């Protein structure tokens, strides 16, 4: 998609607008699948100036778009990605007056721990606290939160634990809060195969392999998670620089080992994790997105009951895992529409 002519983008966006106009907001029923293959714009090649702020245990690096006094939107990336996932989303939202903040999560890009003694912890509550600390540091009382992969999980956790900080939620793949007990139950063989890297990271060989081959490993994940996205080398290299963070491997490995119960979490998060393990219903206005990456769960029915407020679900057919970078116009519109649910 990167480098396609703008005329093709406009045509695709027009088709998308018609498709999304048919969605019935607030009904809680899945919207009709929109034909989005090839929508990825690739209009921007840099994420803009990187800012820094001390927030909790981190010196958090972030990029921002739009007026500082605009309605706040915080967008969260996944693994193995970075804020470049929102390179074409941020400017679209800025044009509509939003103040968009996109942080580099712990272990990515220029974000650094303030102390060498802080555990390099990748559990879900830790990243959620990072985002709350960032909002506090930037004096953002309440924001629309959006994300995919780790970013969606983090946004879901924040919406569950601190709903007063979330005006609305956009969550790709829906309800991703981790229940450690449920994680101990095996899946069907085909489903287990999709998590091969989780098991790889559970071994010392896997950790060493990821450390030695981070660049090529993550590019392989991009290709397998978004097989229809014809990203070019420049697009990948822009994000790959973020994986050179000195804590990246430790955070990634701990994240996946923690999910399998093979690495401990931090004591200060135990009470919150018990709450999250109970599968709390998210009550803030929410728009969920399913894509090809979600397979049979793309229709959102599996997690519909986990959202108790105003709700809408959309299906982005032809789009892989990095939804905001592959379909930026559609994702940006989802943020705007969630804000008005």
XYZ file of C-alpha atoms in Angstrom:
341
model
C 0.000 0.000 0.000
C 2.905 2.339 0.746
C 3.482 4.613 -2.224
C 0.120 4.122 -3.951
C -1.195 7.109 -5.857
C -3.494 9.484 -4.021
C -6.272 9.046 -6.586
C -6.569 5.377 -5.680
C -6.688 6.352 -2.008
C -9.545 8.778 -2.585
C -11.555 6.192 -4.493
C -10.959 3.604 -1.771
C -11.905 6.086 0.926
C -15.128 6.920 -0.878
C -16.055 3.253 -1.108
C -15.204 2.899 2.567
C -17.381 5.869 3.540
C -20.380 4.293 1.836
C -19.715 0.959 3.544
C -19.336 2.491 6.996
C -22.366 4.727 6.576
C -24.416 1.535 6.566
C -23.181 0.646 10.061
C -25.848 1.033 12.729
C -24.135 2.759 15.648
C -25.107 1.664 19.125
C -27.064 -1.395 18.069
C -24.442 -3.842 19.276
C -24.792 -5.885 16.087
C -21.818 -6.565 13.813
C -21.552 -4.167 10.894
C -21.344 -5.500 7.373
C -17.821 -6.278 6.241
C -16.222 -3.380 4.380
C -13.940 -4.031 1.395
C -10.740 -2.419 2.636
C -7.951 -4.300 0.935
C -5.373 -1.857 -0.381
C -6.653 1.152 1.537
C -3.332 1.749 3.334
C -2.318 5.243 2.291
C 1.373 5.621 3.041
C 1.027 9.379 2.681
C 3.508 10.280 5.422
C 7.046 9.018 5.802
C 7.958 10.424 9.235
C 6.098 10.366 12.524
C 7.078 13.925 13.392
C 9.101 15.297 16.305
C 9.555 12.950 19.251
C 8.785 14.484 22.647
C 9.780 13.157 26.078
C 8.222 13.346 29.514
C 8.972 11.635 32.815
C 5.903 9.513 33.530
C 5.894 6.942 36.324
C 8.922 4.668 35.983
C 9.662 5.810 32.433
C 11.086 8.603 30.400
C 8.310 8.142 27.866
C 8.892 9.129 24.259
C 5.824 10.087 22.268
C 4.672 11.867 19.140
C 1.674 14.141 18.974
C -0.556 15.673 16.369
C -3.099 18.465 16.411
C -3.846 21.336 18.781
C -2.841 20.935 22.420
C -6.275 22.149 23.526
C -8.188 19.728 21.313
C -10.113 16.679 22.566
C -7.515 14.110 23.650
C -6.895 10.845 21.815
C -4.251 8.363 22.994
C -3.306 5.689 20.464
C -1.318 2.598 21.447
C 0.756 0.347 19.221
C 1.377 -3.379 19.449
C 4.276 -5.788 19.018
C 6.316 -5.813 16.871
C 5.295 -2.327 15.793
C 5.656 1.263 16.997
C 3.944 4.688 16.697
C 4.481 4.631 12.926
C 1.343 2.472 12.861
C -0.512 5.779 13.287
C 1.569 7.779 10.836
C -1.468 8.448 8.629
C -4.097 8.295 11.385
C -2.656 11.092 13.534
C -2.742 13.762 10.828
C -6.303 12.813 9.851
C -7.503 13.245 13.421
C -5.501 16.457 13.831
C -7.319 17.925 10.845
C -10.542 17.406 12.788
C -9.201 19.227 15.831
C -8.095 16.302 17.997
C -4.979 16.334 20.152
C -3.427 12.946 19.410
C -0.716 11.395 21.585
C 1.052 8.218 20.461
C 3.612 6.879 22.968
C 6.403 4.422 22.402
C 5.531 1.641 24.840
C 8.085 0.387 27.338
C 10.827 -1.456 25.487
C 10.284 0.413 22.208
C 12.035 3.300 20.502
C 13.463 6.111 22.650
C 11.374 5.263 25.740
C 13.655 4.393 28.639
C 13.348 3.265 32.243
C 14.408 5.935 34.708
C 16.110 3.402 36.974
C 18.206 0.346 36.145
C 16.585 -1.342 39.154
C 13.023 -1.269 37.805
C 11.959 -4.788 36.731
C 11.673 -5.118 32.963
C 8.087 -6.250 33.326
C 5.825 -6.734 30.306
C 2.587 -7.726 32.061
C -0.643 -6.012 31.078
C -1.072 -3.945 34.260
C 2.420 -2.498 33.930
C 1.822 -1.062 30.474
C -1.581 0.227 31.583
C 0.032 2.091 34.480
C 2.550 3.547 32.024
C -0.250 5.069 29.971
C -2.087 6.445 33.002
C 1.198 7.993 34.184
C 1.692 9.535 30.739
C -1.817 11.007 30.777
C -1.152 12.436 34.228
C 2.172 13.920 33.138
C 0.527 15.554 30.117
C -2.467 16.727 32.193
C -4.902 14.634 30.158
C -7.810 13.874 32.447
C -9.836 11.870 29.936
C -9.190 10.615 26.412
C -10.469 8.446 23.628
C -8.205 5.390 23.717
C -7.441 3.293 20.665
C -5.159 0.384 19.968
C -4.450 -3.019 18.467
C -2.515 -6.032 19.749
C -0.674 -5.001 22.957
C -2.171 -1.545 22.489
C -5.733 -2.869 22.444
C -5.062 -4.994 25.514
C -3.638 -1.986 27.351
C -6.564 0.206 26.338
C -9.023 -2.505 27.434
C -7.287 -2.778 30.817
C -7.438 0.968 31.358
C -11.114 1.062 30.397
C -11.813 -1.748 32.872
C -9.783 -0.401 35.800
C -10.084 3.355 35.283
C -13.235 3.985 33.229
C -13.308 7.595 34.450
C -10.188 8.254 32.335
C -11.705 6.901 29.099
C -14.163 8.917 27.039
C -14.471 6.126 24.476
C -12.571 3.053 23.327
C -11.517 1.701 19.922
C -10.233 -1.847 20.306
C -8.990 -3.954 17.412
C -9.720 -7.638 18.055
C -12.106 -6.631 20.829
C -11.697 -7.866 24.385
C -8.072 -8.820 24.955
C -7.691 -8.660 28.732
C -5.564 -11.618 29.791
C -6.987 -14.148 32.242
C -3.977 -16.087 33.497
C -6.063 -19.069 34.603
C -7.732 -19.348 31.210
C -4.310 -19.118 29.565
C -3.448 -22.489 31.087
C -6.128 -24.214 29.024
C -5.014 -25.682 25.684
C -6.496 -24.589 22.385
C -7.230 -26.626 19.276
C -4.033 -27.593 17.415
C -4.526 -25.108 14.580
C -5.037 -22.298 17.067
C -2.001 -23.314 19.085
C 0.117 -23.222 15.921
C -0.640 -19.530 15.544
C 1.057 -18.872 18.886
C 4.337 -20.539 17.947
C 6.380 -17.497 18.963
C 4.828 -17.503 22.431
C 6.240 -20.974 23.017
C 9.527 -20.054 21.338
C 9.959 -17.161 23.765
C 9.368 -19.498 26.696
C 12.755 -21.125 26.045
C 16.265 -19.798 26.550
C 16.961 -20.687 22.929
C 14.012 -18.536 21.891
C 15.187 -15.559 23.904
C 18.662 -15.856 22.422
C 17.232 -16.305 18.948
C 15.076 -13.217 19.255
C 17.983 -11.167 20.604
C 20.230 -12.224 17.710
C 17.608 -11.953 14.974
C 15.198 -9.247 16.138
C 15.103 -7.420 12.808
C 14.351 -10.438 10.620
C 12.141 -12.105 13.228
C 9.846 -9.094 13.472
C 9.703 -8.640 9.717
C 8.535 -12.228 9.441
C 5.792 -11.488 11.975
C 4.693 -8.491 9.907
C 4.420 -10.640 6.805
C 2.544 -13.501 8.442
C 0.192 -11.261 10.455
C -0.693 -9.107 7.422
C -0.221 -11.305 4.351
C -2.143 -8.955 2.033
C -0.239 -5.837 3.067
C 2.498 -5.150 0.510
C 4.604 -2.889 2.722
C 7.965 -1.839 1.340
C 11.354 -2.015 3.043
C 11.298 1.673 3.987
C 8.020 1.221 5.839
C 9.384 -1.685 7.838
C 12.765 -0.095 8.552
C 11.042 2.993 9.947
C 9.537 0.852 12.704
C 12.405 -1.630 13.009
C 14.577 1.107 14.500
C 12.288 1.010 17.554
C 13.259 -2.595 18.264
C 16.842 -1.554 19.033
C 15.708 -0.365 22.466
C 18.012 -1.937 25.109
C 15.028 -3.324 27.040
C 13.050 -4.549 24.042
C 13.914 -8.246 24.210
C 13.456 -8.417 27.980
C 10.015 -6.783 27.810
C 8.802 -8.950 24.920
C 10.032 -12.199 26.447
C 8.577 -11.372 29.851
C 5.223 -10.451 28.309
C 4.786 -13.846 26.688
C 6.249 -15.864 29.543
C 3.988 -14.038 32.010
C 0.936 -14.904 29.920
C 1.837 -18.596 30.132
C 2.459 -18.418 33.868
C 6.196 -18.986 33.339
C 7.335 -15.625 34.737
C 6.021 -13.783 37.782
C 4.296 -10.437 37.722
C 5.053 -7.631 40.149
C 3.423 -7.683 43.612
C 1.984 -4.185 43.247
C -0.227 -5.394 40.396
C -1.606 -8.536 42.047
C -4.912 -7.015 43.192
C -5.528 -5.459 39.790
C -4.685 -8.708 38.059
C -7.244 -10.536 40.202
C -9.830 -8.014 39.037
C -8.762 -8.428 35.424
C -8.732 -12.213 35.742
C -12.421 -12.094 36.591
C -13.135 -10.722 33.117
C -14.692 -7.357 34.034
C -17.260 -5.906 31.661
C -16.091 -2.690 29.977
C -18.748 -0.019 30.358
C -17.331 2.917 28.370
C -18.611 3.609 24.830
C -16.729 1.200 22.594
C -16.171 0.482 18.928
C -14.467 -2.837 18.235
C -12.840 -3.845 14.966
C -12.336 -7.283 13.494
C -9.916 -7.957 10.632
C -8.650 -10.927 8.665
C -6.127 -11.528 11.464
C -8.998 -12.473 13.791
C -10.226 -15.326 11.618
C -13.528 -16.755 12.818
C -13.719 -14.137 15.585
C -13.749 -11.220 13.150
C -17.516 -10.840 13.587
C -17.004 -9.901 17.245
C -19.687 -12.217 18.592
C -17.273 -14.047 20.895
C -16.683 -10.957 23.039
C -19.868 -8.933 22.567
C -21.034 -9.582 26.136
C -17.840 -8.021 27.517
C -18.924 -4.527 26.492
C -21.820 -3.129 28.480
C -22.015 0.455 27.245
C -22.884 2.000 23.896
C -21.277 -0.252 21.335
C -20.579 -0.869 17.684
C -18.540 -3.488 15.832
C -16.975 -3.195 12.388
C -15.282 -5.768 10.187
C -12.372 -4.664 8.000
C -12.059 -7.384 5.369
C -8.758 -7.682 3.526
C -6.846 -6.026 6.367
C -4.297 -7.779 8.552
C -3.069 -7.142 12.079
C -1.676 -3.598 11.857
C -5.113 -2.140 11.206
C -4.317 1.577 11.652
C -1.383 1.477 9.244
C -3.123 -0.731 6.716
C -6.458 1.112 6.808
C -5.739 4.566 8.277
C -8.824 6.335 6.948
C -11.123 3.660 8.338
C -9.343 3.573 11.695
C -9.392 7.354 12.044
C -13.098 7.364 11.274
C -13.634 4.695 13.907
C -11.998 6.963 16.504
C -14.238 9.878 15.530
C -17.341 7.708 15.558
C -16.469 6.144 18.912
C -16.086 9.646 20.331
C -19.691 10.303 19.321
C -21.272 7.047 20.429
